[in-house]
Short mmCIF file of C-alpha atoms in Angstrom, two decimals:
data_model
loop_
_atom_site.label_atom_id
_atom_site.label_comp_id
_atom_site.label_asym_id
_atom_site.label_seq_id
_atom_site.Cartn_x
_atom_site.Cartn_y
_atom_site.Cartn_z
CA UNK A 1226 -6.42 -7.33 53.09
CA UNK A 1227 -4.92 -5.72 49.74
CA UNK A 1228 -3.19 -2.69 49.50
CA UNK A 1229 -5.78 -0.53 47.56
CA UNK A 1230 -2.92 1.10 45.70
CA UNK A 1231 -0.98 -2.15 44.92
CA UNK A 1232 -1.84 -3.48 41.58
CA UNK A 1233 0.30 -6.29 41.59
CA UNK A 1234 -1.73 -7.69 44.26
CA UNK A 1235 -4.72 -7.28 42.03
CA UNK A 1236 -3.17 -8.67 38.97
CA UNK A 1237 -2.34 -12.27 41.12
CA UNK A 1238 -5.85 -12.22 42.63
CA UNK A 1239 -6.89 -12.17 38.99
CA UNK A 1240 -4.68 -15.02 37.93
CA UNK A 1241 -5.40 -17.13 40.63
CA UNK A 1242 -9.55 -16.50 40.05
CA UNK A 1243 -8.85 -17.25 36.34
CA UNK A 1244 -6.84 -20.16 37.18
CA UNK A 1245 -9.98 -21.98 39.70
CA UNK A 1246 -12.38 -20.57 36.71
CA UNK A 1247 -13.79 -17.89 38.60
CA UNK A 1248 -13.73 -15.34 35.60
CA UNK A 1249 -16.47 -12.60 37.30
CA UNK A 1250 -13.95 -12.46 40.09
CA UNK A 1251 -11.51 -12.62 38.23
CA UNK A 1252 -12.24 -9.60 36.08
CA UNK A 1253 -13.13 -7.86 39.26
CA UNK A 1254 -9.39 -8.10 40.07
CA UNK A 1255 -8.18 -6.73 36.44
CA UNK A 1256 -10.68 -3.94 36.74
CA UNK A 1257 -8.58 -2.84 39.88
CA UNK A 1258 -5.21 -3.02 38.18
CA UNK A 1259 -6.86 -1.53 35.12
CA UNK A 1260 -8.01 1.57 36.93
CA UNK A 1261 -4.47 1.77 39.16
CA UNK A 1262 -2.53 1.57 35.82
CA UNK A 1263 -4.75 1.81 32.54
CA UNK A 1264 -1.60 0.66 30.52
CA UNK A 1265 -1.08 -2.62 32.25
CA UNK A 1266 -1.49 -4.68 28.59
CA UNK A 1267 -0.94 -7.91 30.72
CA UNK A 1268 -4.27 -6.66 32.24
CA UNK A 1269 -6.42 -5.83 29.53
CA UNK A 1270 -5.36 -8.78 27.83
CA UNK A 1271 -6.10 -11.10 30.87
CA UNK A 1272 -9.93 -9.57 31.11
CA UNK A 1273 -10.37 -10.12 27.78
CA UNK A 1274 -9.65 -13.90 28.08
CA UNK A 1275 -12.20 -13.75 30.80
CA UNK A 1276 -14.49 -11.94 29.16
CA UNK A 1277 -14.07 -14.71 26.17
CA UNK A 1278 -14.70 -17.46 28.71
CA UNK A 1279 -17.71 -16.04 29.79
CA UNK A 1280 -19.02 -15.80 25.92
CA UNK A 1281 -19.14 -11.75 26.41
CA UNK A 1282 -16.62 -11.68 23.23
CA UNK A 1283 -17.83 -8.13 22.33
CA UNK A 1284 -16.20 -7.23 25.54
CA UNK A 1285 -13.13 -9.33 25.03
CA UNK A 1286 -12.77 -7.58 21.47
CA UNK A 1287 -12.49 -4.34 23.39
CA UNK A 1288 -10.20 -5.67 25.76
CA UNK A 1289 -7.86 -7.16 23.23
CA UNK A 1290 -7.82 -4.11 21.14
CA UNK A 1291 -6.87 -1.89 24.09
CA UNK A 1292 -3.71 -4.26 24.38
CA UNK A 1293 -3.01 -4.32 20.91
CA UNK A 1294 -3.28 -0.97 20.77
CA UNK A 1295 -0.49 -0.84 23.77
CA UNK A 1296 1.60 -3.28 22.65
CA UNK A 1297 1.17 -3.86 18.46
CA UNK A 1298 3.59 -7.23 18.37
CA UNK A 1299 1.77 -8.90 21.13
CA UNK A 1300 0.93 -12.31 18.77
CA UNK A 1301 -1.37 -14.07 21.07
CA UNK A 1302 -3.28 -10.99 21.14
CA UNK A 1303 -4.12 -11.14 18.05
CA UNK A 1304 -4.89 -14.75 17.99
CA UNK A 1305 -7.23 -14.63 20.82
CA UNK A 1306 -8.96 -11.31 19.03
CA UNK A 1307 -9.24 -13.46 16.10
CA UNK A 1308 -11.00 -16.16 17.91
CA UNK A 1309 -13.57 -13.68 19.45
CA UNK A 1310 -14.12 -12.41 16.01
CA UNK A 1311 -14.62 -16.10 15.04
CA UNK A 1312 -17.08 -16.74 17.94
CA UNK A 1313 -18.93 -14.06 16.93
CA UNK A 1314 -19.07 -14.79 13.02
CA UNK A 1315 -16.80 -11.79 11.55
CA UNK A 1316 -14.79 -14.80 9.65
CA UNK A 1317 -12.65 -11.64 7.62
CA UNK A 1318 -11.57 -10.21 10.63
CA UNK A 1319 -10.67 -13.17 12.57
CA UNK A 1320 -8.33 -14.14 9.16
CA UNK A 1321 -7.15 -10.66 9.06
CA UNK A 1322 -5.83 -11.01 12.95
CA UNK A 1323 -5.02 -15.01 12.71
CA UNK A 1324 -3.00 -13.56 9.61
CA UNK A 1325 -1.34 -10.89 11.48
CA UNK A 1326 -0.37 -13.32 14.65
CA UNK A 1327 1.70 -15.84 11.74
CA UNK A 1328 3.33 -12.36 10.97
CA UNK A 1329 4.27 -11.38 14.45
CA UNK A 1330 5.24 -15.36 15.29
CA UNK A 1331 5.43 -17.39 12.67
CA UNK A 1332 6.16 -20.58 14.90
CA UNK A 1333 2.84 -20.54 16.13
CA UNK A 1334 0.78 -23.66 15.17
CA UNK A 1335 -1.74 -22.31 16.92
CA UNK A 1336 -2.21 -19.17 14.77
CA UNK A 1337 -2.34 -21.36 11.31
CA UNK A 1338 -4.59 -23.87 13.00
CA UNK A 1339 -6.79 -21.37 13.95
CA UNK A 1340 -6.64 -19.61 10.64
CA UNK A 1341 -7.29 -22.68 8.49
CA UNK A 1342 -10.48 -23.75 10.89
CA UNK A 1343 -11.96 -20.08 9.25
CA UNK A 1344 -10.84 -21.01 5.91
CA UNK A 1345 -12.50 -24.17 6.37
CA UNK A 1346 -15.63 -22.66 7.81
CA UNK A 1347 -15.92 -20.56 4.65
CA UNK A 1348 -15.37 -23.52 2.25
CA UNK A 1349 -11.73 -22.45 1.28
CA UNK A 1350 -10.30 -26.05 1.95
CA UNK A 1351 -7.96 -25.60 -0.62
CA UNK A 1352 -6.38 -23.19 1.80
CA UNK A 1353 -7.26 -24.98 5.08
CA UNK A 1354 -4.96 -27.80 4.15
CA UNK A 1355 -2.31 -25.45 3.62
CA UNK A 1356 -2.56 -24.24 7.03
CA UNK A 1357 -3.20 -27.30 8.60
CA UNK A 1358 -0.08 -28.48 7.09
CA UNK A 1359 1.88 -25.75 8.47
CA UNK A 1360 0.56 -26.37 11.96
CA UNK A 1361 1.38 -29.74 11.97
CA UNK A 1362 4.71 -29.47 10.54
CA UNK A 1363 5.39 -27.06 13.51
CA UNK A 1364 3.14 -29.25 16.19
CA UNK A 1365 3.07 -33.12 14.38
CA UNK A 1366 1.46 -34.54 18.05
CA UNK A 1367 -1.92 -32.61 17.61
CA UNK A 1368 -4.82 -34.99 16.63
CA UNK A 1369 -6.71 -32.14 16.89
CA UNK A 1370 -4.89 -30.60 13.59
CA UNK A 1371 -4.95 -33.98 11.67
CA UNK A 1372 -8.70 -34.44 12.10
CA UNK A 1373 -9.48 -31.14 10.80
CA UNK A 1374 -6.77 -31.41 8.17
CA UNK A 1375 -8.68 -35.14 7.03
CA UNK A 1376 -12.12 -33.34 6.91
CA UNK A 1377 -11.12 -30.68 4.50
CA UNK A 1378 -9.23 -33.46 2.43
CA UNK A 1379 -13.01 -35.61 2.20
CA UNK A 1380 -14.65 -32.18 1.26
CA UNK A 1381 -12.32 -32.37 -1.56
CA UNK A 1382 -12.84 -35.54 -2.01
CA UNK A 1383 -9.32 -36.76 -1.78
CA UNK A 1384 -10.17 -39.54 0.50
CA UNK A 1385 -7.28 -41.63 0.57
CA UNK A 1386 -5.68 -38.39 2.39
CA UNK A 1387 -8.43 -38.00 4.71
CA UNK A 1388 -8.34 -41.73 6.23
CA UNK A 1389 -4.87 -41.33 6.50
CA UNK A 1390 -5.72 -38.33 8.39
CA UNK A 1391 -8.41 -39.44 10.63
CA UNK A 1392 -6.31 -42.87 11.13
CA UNK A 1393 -3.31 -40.60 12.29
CA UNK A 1394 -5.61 -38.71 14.50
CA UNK A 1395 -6.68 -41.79 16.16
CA UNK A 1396 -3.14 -42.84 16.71
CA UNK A 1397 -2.51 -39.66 18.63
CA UNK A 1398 -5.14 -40.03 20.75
CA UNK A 1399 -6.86 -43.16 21.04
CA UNK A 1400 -9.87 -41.45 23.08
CA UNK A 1401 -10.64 -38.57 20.75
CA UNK A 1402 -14.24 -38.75 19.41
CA UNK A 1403 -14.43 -36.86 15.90
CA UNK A 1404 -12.14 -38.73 13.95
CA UNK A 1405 -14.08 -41.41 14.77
CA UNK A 1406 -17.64 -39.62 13.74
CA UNK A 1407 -15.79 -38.45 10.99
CA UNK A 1408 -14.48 -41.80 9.69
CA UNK A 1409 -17.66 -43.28 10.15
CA UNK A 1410 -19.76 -40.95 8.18
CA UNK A 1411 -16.93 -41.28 5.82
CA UNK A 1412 -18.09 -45.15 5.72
CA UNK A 1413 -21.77 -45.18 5.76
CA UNK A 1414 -21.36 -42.70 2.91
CA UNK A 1415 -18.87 -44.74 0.66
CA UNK A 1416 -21.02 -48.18 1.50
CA UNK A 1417 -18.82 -49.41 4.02
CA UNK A 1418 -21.14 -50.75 6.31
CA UNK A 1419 -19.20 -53.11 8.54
CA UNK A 1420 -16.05 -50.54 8.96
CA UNK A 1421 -18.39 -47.74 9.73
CA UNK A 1422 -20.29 -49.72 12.73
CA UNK A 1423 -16.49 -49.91 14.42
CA UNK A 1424 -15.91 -46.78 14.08
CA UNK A 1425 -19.19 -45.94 15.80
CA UNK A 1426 -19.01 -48.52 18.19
CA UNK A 1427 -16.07 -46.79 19.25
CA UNK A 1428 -17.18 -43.04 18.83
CA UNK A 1429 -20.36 -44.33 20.83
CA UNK A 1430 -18.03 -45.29 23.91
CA UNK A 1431 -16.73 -41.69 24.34
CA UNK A 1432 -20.01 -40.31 25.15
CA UNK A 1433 -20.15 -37.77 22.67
CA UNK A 1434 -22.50 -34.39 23.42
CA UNK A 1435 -25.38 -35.09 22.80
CA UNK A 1436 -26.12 -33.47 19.08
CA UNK A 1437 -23.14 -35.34 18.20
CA UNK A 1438 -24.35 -38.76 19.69
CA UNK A 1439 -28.02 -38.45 17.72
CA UNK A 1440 -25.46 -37.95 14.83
CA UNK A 1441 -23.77 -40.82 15.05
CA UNK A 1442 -26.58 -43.09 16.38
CA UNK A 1443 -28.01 -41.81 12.62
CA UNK A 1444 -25.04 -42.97 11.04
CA UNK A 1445 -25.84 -46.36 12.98
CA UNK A 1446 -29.29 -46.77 11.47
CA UNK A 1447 -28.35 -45.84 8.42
CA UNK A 1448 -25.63 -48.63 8.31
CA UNK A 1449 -27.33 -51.64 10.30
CA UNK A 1450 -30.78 -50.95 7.80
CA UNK A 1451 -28.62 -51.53 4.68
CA UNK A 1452 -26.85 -54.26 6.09
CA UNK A 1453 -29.98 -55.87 6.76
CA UNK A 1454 -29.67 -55.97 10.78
CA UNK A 1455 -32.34 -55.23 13.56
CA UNK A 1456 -32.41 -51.33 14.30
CA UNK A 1457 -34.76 -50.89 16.65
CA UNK A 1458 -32.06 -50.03 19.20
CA UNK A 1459 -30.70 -47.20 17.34
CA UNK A 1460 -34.45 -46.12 16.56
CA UNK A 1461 -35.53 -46.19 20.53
CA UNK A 1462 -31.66 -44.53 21.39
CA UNK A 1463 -32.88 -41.70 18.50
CA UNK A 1464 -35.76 -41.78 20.52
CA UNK A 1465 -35.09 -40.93 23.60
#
């Protein structure tokens, strides 16, 4: 049995729940370390990233601010605020704490990643690529980054970027399915029939979720009708 008085013990039962992706019992374990030492920030910060996993980010916004409030350079703490904000739509604030986490650490790819995916969410691409190319000059192995990076560039409409992009993305991780969704709207929409069916042949194979599958048997109709070929596979798969 625990010591009732030994938060450490609590704290470890916490990390161990969070790390078999138990978060309620989890947070059940941070509540005891929070109420046997209400300045542990490792604590508050820890529940928080529960309560984020569990989609309670009101909860995690509390949490996080309690630990930025005890410890004000803390960098991931602001990142992971700003991706509750984020979750929860408050695109300013999640900027504002993305912004301050690049000020605390400004190694972290993470932090501009994140900052240019709000950017990009509120149509400031111009910006996004900025950011993106910050994160990938400090983390150049992240398809993740170039993907994002390539989408902003085809909102632009700088497309020879954006292939480059999703090609590059592809490269990194032959298994990754939006570069591949991406590429292939990118195809069907520029008349490029023949290139785009690859790409969703491909995307197809990675068993997308399922909005994103519809989307891409869509792009499949789309290209196989003006090419002139039978679609009544992609009409019975939209079906379905």
């Amino acid at each position: 049995a625990l010591n009732p008085r030994d938060s450490d013990a609590y704290f470890y039962t916490g990390l161990i729940y969070t790390r078999l992706k138990q978060d309620e019992k989890a947070i059940k374990g941070y509540n005891k370390v929070i109420e046997l030492s209400p300045k542990d920030v490792d604590a508050h910060y820890n529940r928080g990233l529960n309560y984020s996993h569990l989609k309670q980010d009101e909860r995690a916004i509390q949490d996080f601010s309690k630990a930025i409030e005890l410890d004000p350079e803390g960098a991931d703490i602001y990142g992971s605020r700003g991706f509750s904000y984020a979750i929860l739509k408050q695109y300013d604030k999640a900027i504002e704490d993305y912004s301050k986490a690049i000020e605390l650490d400004p190694e972290s790819a993470d932090a501009y990643y994140d900052r240019g995916g709000e950017y990009s969410e509120q149509g400031q691409h111009d910006k996004a690529i900025q950011d993106f190319s910050k994160a990938i000059e400090l983390d150049p192995e992240s398809a993740d980054i170039y993907n994002n990076r390539g989408f902003s560039y085809s909102i632009l409409k700088q497309y020879d970027k954006a292939i480059k992009d999703y090609n590059k993305a592809m490269e990194l991780d032959s298994e990754y399915f939006y570069p591949y969704k991406n590429l292939a709207r990118f195809n069907v929409v520029h008349g490029n029939y023949e290139s785009a069916l690859e790409n969703i042949k491909k995307a197809l194979s990675l068993q997308p979720k399922i909005q994103y599958k519809a989307l891409v048997l869509y792009y499949e109709f789309i290209a196989k009708k003006l090419l002139g070929m039978d679609t009544a596979k992609c009409e019975a798969a939209l079906n379905e």
